[in-house]
Structures are given as structure tokens and as C-alpha cells.
Amino acid sequence: MSRPYQVFAFYKFTPVENAQDEVAAHKEILSSLDARGRIYISEEGYNGQMSIHEDQAETYLAFLRSRPGLQEMPVKIHTWETHVFEKMTVKYRAQIVALDAKVDMSKTGAHLSPEEWSAMLAKKEERILIDVRNDYEWKVGHFEGSELPNCSTFREFKEYTEELKDRIDPEKTPVMMCCTGGIRCEIYSAYMKERGFQNVYQLDGGIINYGLKEGSKHWLGKLFVFDDRMTVPISDEEAPVISSCAHCGTACDDYYNCAN
């Protein structure tokens, strides 16, 4: 089956001098393109997920690269048969990800490439592996050995951090963390370091980038995504189904949006 649409995921923490002007500039170019998705812009940077027809993808990528601070911003790209969003939305936000805490983004956790992440998982040494996503995302797919924090929103990870300090030695125990595309880990790793955790590592580019580079190695289930697809494999490699239907208990790795 043909896959004429490209699905972009990108973020960048970089100072934006006139965020409202950037919102207007993005709206202007996207109004002329076959694109749908969500882009949030603030004084602290950009966060976007969108689908765009392959014939126009390079036009928008060139526009992104023309913006101050975005020349080398990584853009993770998958292909799909159709649009994966209903409409195009570009908005200003005070925070591109809401932790409701100010952190020093110059002191984030060390980035591990997908290859380094896979190698660290294979060593089975003492560490803790945190999935910095919501609980319902973890249930449909996660890395082997990852911990499910009792958090339904990103804001709740602040309480989880204090609980974790009582369970492990924050100065010695390595902390590995992952999320869908990497943006939550940027913020949360900096937050943890400010609170005394010394050995903090984050998966560069998130689970999406890992699947593109390492396939399904060490991964179980599917990846939850915030678009019309709901769940997708992280690679072309088969991964075991780890979740079940909430009604009948049959093995299942699909979510359905009951609002539709």
C-alpha cells in the first residue's frame, strides 16, 4: 500500500524572541500546504507533531531550517497511508510541555544514542529504568524492565521524584529514562539533576528514534501516539502483545478513541 504522507515529530528548546510572531509565520506557510497536526511555540522553544503530503514535506522542512535556532533540529519521520490528524493547529503556549516547574535546561541528563541505550540495557547492571510517559501509554508498550510510575500526567512526576529518592541512592544509582520523542526526558532529567540525582541518562530522540535505529530490540508491545493511529509498531520487526482488552481480557494492543 502506498504511503504518500510523512509524519513529523520534532522539538527544540531554544530562545524564541517573538513567539507570537513565530506562530503567525507557521500558520501562514502551513495554510498553503497539505498538512495537519499540532505545533506549540513558546519563548522556550518548539514542539510539533504533524502529517504532510510527501510532495510538500521538503517545503516545510526548509521553512523550519530557516527559523533562528532550528537549523540543526532533528525531525523524526515516518510514512503513513493517510493524514494522522484531523486538522492543523498552531498555538502559543507559556510552556511547550507542562511540568509546572522551572528547570535549568542547560543541565539535562546525558544523551544516549539508540545503540548506547540498547547496550546499556543488555548489561543488566544495577540501575532504574523510568518510562516518563503516562500510565496508559506504558500499558500498551514499553522497554523490558521499565518501571511504571503511578502518574497519569506529567505534573505528577514531581511527586514520583520524591518517592524515588527514598528508594534508591540518588548519588550512585544510574537512572535511565525514555519517552515518546524525547522532550519530556529533556525537562525531567534536568528536574531530577536539580534534586540531587547524579547519574541521569536519557534516550536521545525518544522511543521513536530508537525504533528507527534499533528496531524492537528490548521492546515489548506497541507505541502509543497522540494522533488518529493511537498505537503503532516502533519498527517493522514483530514485538509481543503485552496488553489486553479492558472488557473481555483478550490479548490486544489497540486503543480506541471513544469520543469519536
Coordinates of C-alpha atoms in Angstrom, one line a residue:
M1 CA 0.0 0.0 0.0
S2 CA 1.2 3.4 -0.9
R3 CA 2.3 5.7 1.9
P4 CA 2.2 9.3 0.5
Y5 CA 2.2 11.1 3.8
Q6 CA 5.1 11.8 6.1
V7 CA 4.6 12.0 9.8
F8 CA 6.9 14.5 11.6
A9 CA 7.8 14.7 15.2
F10 CA 10.2 17.5 16.4
Y11 CA 11.1 19.7 19.3
K12 CA 13.7 22.2 20.2
F13 CA 14.5 24.1 23.4
T14 CA 15.8 27.4 22.1
P15 CA 15.1 31.0 23.0
V16 CA 12.3 32.4 20.8
E17 CA 12.3 36.2 20.9
N18 CA 8.9 36.8 19.4
A19 CA 6.9 33.6 19.9
Q20 CA 3.6 35.1 18.8
D21 CA 5.2 36.2 15.5
E22 CA 6.6 32.7 15.1
V23 CA 3.0 31.3 15.5
A24 CA 1.8 33.7 12.8
A25 CA 4.7 32.7 10.4
H26 CA 4.0 29.0 10.8
K27 CA 0.3 29.5 10.3
E28 CA 0.9 31.4 7.1
I29 CA 3.1 28.8 5.4
L30 CA 1.0 25.8 6.6
S31 CA -2.2 27.4 5.3
S32 CA -0.8 26.7 1.8
L33 CA 0.3 23.2 2.4
D34 CA -1.5 19.8 2.7
A35 CA -0.6 19.5 6.4
R36 CA -2.4 18.6 9.6
G37 CA -1.2 18.4 13.2
R38 CA -0.3 20.3 16.4
I39 CA 2.6 22.7 16.8
Y40 CA 3.2 24.6 20.1
I41 CA 5.5 27.5 20.3
S42 CA 6.7 29.4 23.4
E43 CA 9.6 31.6 24.5
E44 CA 11.4 28.4 25.5
G45 CA 11.1 26.6 22.1
Y46 CA 9.0 24.4 19.8
N47 CA 7.1 21.2 20.0
G48 CA 5.4 19.7 17.0
Q49 CA 3.7 16.6 15.6
M50 CA 2.2 16.7 12.1
S51 CA 1.5 14.8 8.9
I52 CA 2.2 16.3 5.5
H53 CA 2.0 15.1 1.9
E54 CA 5.4 13.9 0.7
D55 CA 5.3 16.3 -2.3
Q56 CA 5.3 19.3 0.2
A57 CA 7.4 17.8 3.0
E58 CA 10.7 19.4 1.9
T59 CA 9.0 22.8 1.6
Y60 CA 8.1 22.8 5.2
L61 CA 11.4 21.3 6.3
A62 CA 13.2 24.1 4.5
F63 CA 11.0 26.6 6.3
L64 CA 11.9 25.1 9.7
R65 CA 15.6 25.2 8.9
S66 CA 15.2 28.9 8.1
R67 CA 14.0 29.8 11.6
P68 CA 16.5 31.1 14.2
G69 CA 17.9 28.2 16.3
L70 CA 16.3 25.4 14.2
Q71 CA 19.0 24.9 11.6
E72 CA 20.1 21.6 13.1
M73 CA 16.8 20.5 14.9
P74 CA 16.3 16.7 14.4
V75 CA 13.0 15.8 12.7
K76 CA 11.9 12.2 13.2
I77 CA 10.0 11.0 10.1
H78 CA 7.6 8.0 9.5
T79 CA 5.4 7.4 6.4
W80 CA 1.7 6.6 6.5
E81 CA -1.2 6.0 4.1
T82 CA -3.3 9.0 5.2
H83 CA -3.2 12.1 7.4
V84 CA -3.0 11.1 11.1
F85 CA -4.5 14.3 12.4
E86 CA -7.9 15.9 11.8
K87 CA -6.8 19.5 11.3
M88 CA -3.8 21.8 11.6
T89 CA -3.3 23.7 14.8
V90 CA -0.5 26.2 15.7
K91 CA -0.7 27.7 19.1
Y92 CA 1.3 29.8 21.6
R93 CA 1.9 28.2 25.0
A94 CA 3.7 29.5 28.1
Q95 CA 5.4 26.1 28.4
I96 CA 5.7 23.6 25.5
V97 CA 5.5 20.8 28.0
A98 CA 3.7 21.4 31.3
L99 CA 5.7 20.2 34.3
D100 CA 4.7 23.4 36.2
A101 CA 8.2 23.8 37.5
K102 CA 11.1 25.9 36.2
V103 CA 14.2 23.9 35.5
D104 CA 17.7 24.8 34.1
M105 CA 17.6 23.3 30.6
S106 CA 21.4 23.7 30.4
K107 CA 21.8 20.8 32.9
T108 CA 19.9 17.9 31.3
G109 CA 20.7 14.2 31.6
A110 CA 23.4 12.7 29.4
H111 CA 22.0 11.7 26.0
L112 CA 22.4 8.0 25.0
S113 CA 22.2 7.1 21.3
P114 CA 19.8 4.2 20.5
E115 CA 22.9 2.0 20.2
E116 CA 24.2 3.1 23.5
W117 CA 20.8 2.7 25.1
S118 CA 20.5 -0.9 23.8
A119 CA 24.0 -1.8 25.0
M120 CA 23.2 -0.4 28.5
L121 CA 20.0 -2.4 28.7
A122 CA 21.8 -5.5 27.7
K123 CA 24.4 -5.2 30.6
K124 CA 21.7 -5.9 33.3
E125 CA 23.7 -3.9 35.8
E126 CA 22.1 -2.1 38.8
R127 CA 20.1 0.8 37.6
I128 CA 16.5 2.0 37.4
L129 CA 14.7 2.5 34.1
I130 CA 11.9 5.1 34.1
D131 CA 9.3 5.4 31.4
V132 CA 8.4 9.2 31.5
R133 CA 5.1 8.7 29.8
N134 CA 1.5 8.4 31.2
D135 CA 0.5 5.1 32.7
Y136 CA -1.9 4.2 29.8
E137 CA 0.9 4.6 27.3
W138 CA 3.1 2.2 29.3
K139 CA 0.4 -0.4 29.4
V140 CA 0.4 -0.9 25.6
G141 CA 4.1 -0.9 25.1
H142 CA 7.4 -0.4 27.0
F143 CA 11.1 -1.4 27.3
E144 CA 11.9 -4.6 29.2
G145 CA 12.4 -3.9 32.8
S146 CA 11.0 -0.4 32.7
E147 CA 9.2 0.9 35.8
L148 CA 5.6 2.1 35.6
P149 CA 5.3 5.3 37.7
N150 CA 1.9 5.9 39.2
C151 CA 1.4 9.0 37.2
S152 CA -1.5 9.9 34.9
T153 CA 0.0 13.3 33.9
F154 CA 3.5 14.8 33.6
R155 CA 2.9 17.1 36.5
E156 CA 2.6 14.1 38.8
F157 CA 6.2 13.1 38.2
K158 CA 7.3 15.7 40.7
E159 CA 5.8 13.6 43.5
Y160 CA 7.2 10.5 42.0
T161 CA 10.7 12.0 42.2
E162 CA 10.5 12.5 45.9
E163 CA 9.3 8.9 46.4
L164 CA 12.2 7.6 44.2
K165 CA 14.7 9.4 46.4
D166 CA 13.5 7.3 49.3
R167 CA 14.0 4.0 47.3
I168 CA 17.4 4.5 45.7
D169 CA 20.7 6.3 46.3
P170 CA 20.3 9.4 44.1
E171 CA 24.1 10.0 44.1
K172 CA 25.1 6.5 43.0
T173 CA 22.2 4.6 41.2
P174 CA 22.1 5.2 37.4
V175 CA 18.7 6.5 36.3
M176 CA 17.7 5.7 32.6
M177 CA 14.7 7.4 31.2
C178 CA 12.7 7.3 28.0
C179 CA 9.6 8.9 26.5
T180 CA 7.9 9.0 23.1
G181 CA 10.1 11.6 21.3
G182 CA 12.5 12.9 23.9
I183 CA 11.0 16.2 25.0
R184 CA 9.7 15.0 28.4
C185 CA 13.1 13.5 29.2
E186 CA 14.9 16.8 28.4
I187 CA 12.8 18.5 31.1
Y188 CA 12.5 15.7 33.6
S189 CA 16.2 14.8 33.5
A190 CA 17.1 18.4 34.3
Y191 CA 14.5 18.4 37.1
M192 CA 16.0 15.2 38.6
K193 CA 19.5 16.6 38.5
E194 CA 18.4 19.7 40.3
R195 CA 17.1 17.5 43.0
G196 CA 20.3 15.6 43.6
F197 CA 20.3 12.7 41.1
Q198 CA 23.8 12.4 39.8
N199 CA 23.8 9.7 37.1
V200 CA 20.9 10.5 34.8
Y201 CA 20.7 9.3 31.2
Q202 CA 18.0 9.9 28.6
L203 CA 17.3 8.1 25.3
D204 CA 18.2 10.6 22.5
G205 CA 15.3 11.2 20.2
G206 CA 13.0 9.0 22.4
I207 CA 11.3 5.7 21.6
I208 CA 10.5 6.9 18.0
N209 CA 14.2 7.4 17.2
Y210 CA 15.1 4.1 18.9
G211 CA 12.7 2.1 16.7
L212 CA 14.1 3.8 13.6
K213 CA 17.7 2.8 14.6
E214 CA 17.5 -0.3 16.7
G215 CA 14.1 -1.9 15.8
S216 CA 12.2 -3.7 18.5
K217 CA 15.2 -4.9 20.5
H218 CA 14.4 -4.9 24.2
W219 CA 10.9 -3.5 23.4
L220 CA 7.6 -5.1 24.2
G221 CA 4.2 -4.2 22.6
K222 CA 3.3 -1.1 20.6
L223 CA 3.9 2.7 20.9
F224 CA 1.1 4.9 22.0
V225 CA 0.9 8.1 19.8
F226 CA -1.3 11.1 20.2
D227 CA -2.9 11.1 16.8
D228 CA -5.6 9.2 14.9
R229 CA -3.5 6.0 14.8
M230 CA -3.4 5.7 18.6
T231 CA -0.9 2.8 18.6
V232 CA 1.9 1.9 16.1
P233 CA 4.7 -0.6 16.0
I234 CA 8.1 1.1 16.7
S235 CA 9.6 -0.8 13.8
D236 CA 8.9 -3.4 11.1
E237 CA 10.1 -6.1 13.5
E238 CA 7.4 -8.0 15.3
A239 CA 7.0 -7.4 19.1
P240 CA 4.9 -9.4 21.5
V241 CA 1.4 -8.2 22.5
I242 CA 1.5 -7.3 26.3
S243 CA -1.8 -5.7 26.9
S244 CA -5.4 -7.0 26.9
C245 CA -8.9 -5.8 26.2
A246 CA -10.4 -4.0 29.2
H247 CA -13.8 -5.7 28.6
C248 CA -13.1 -9.3 27.6
G249 CA -9.4 -9.8 28.6
T250 CA -8.3 -11.0 25.1
A251 CA -4.8 -10.1 24.2
C252 CA -5.0 -6.7 22.4
D253 CA -2.6 -3.8 21.6
D254 CA -5.1 -1.3 20.1
Y255 CA -6.7 1.7 21.7
Y256 CA -9.9 3.3 20.6
N257 CA -11.0 6.9 21.0
C258 CA -14.5 6.6 22.4
A259 CA -15.1 10.3 21.8
N260 CA -15.2 9.7 18.1

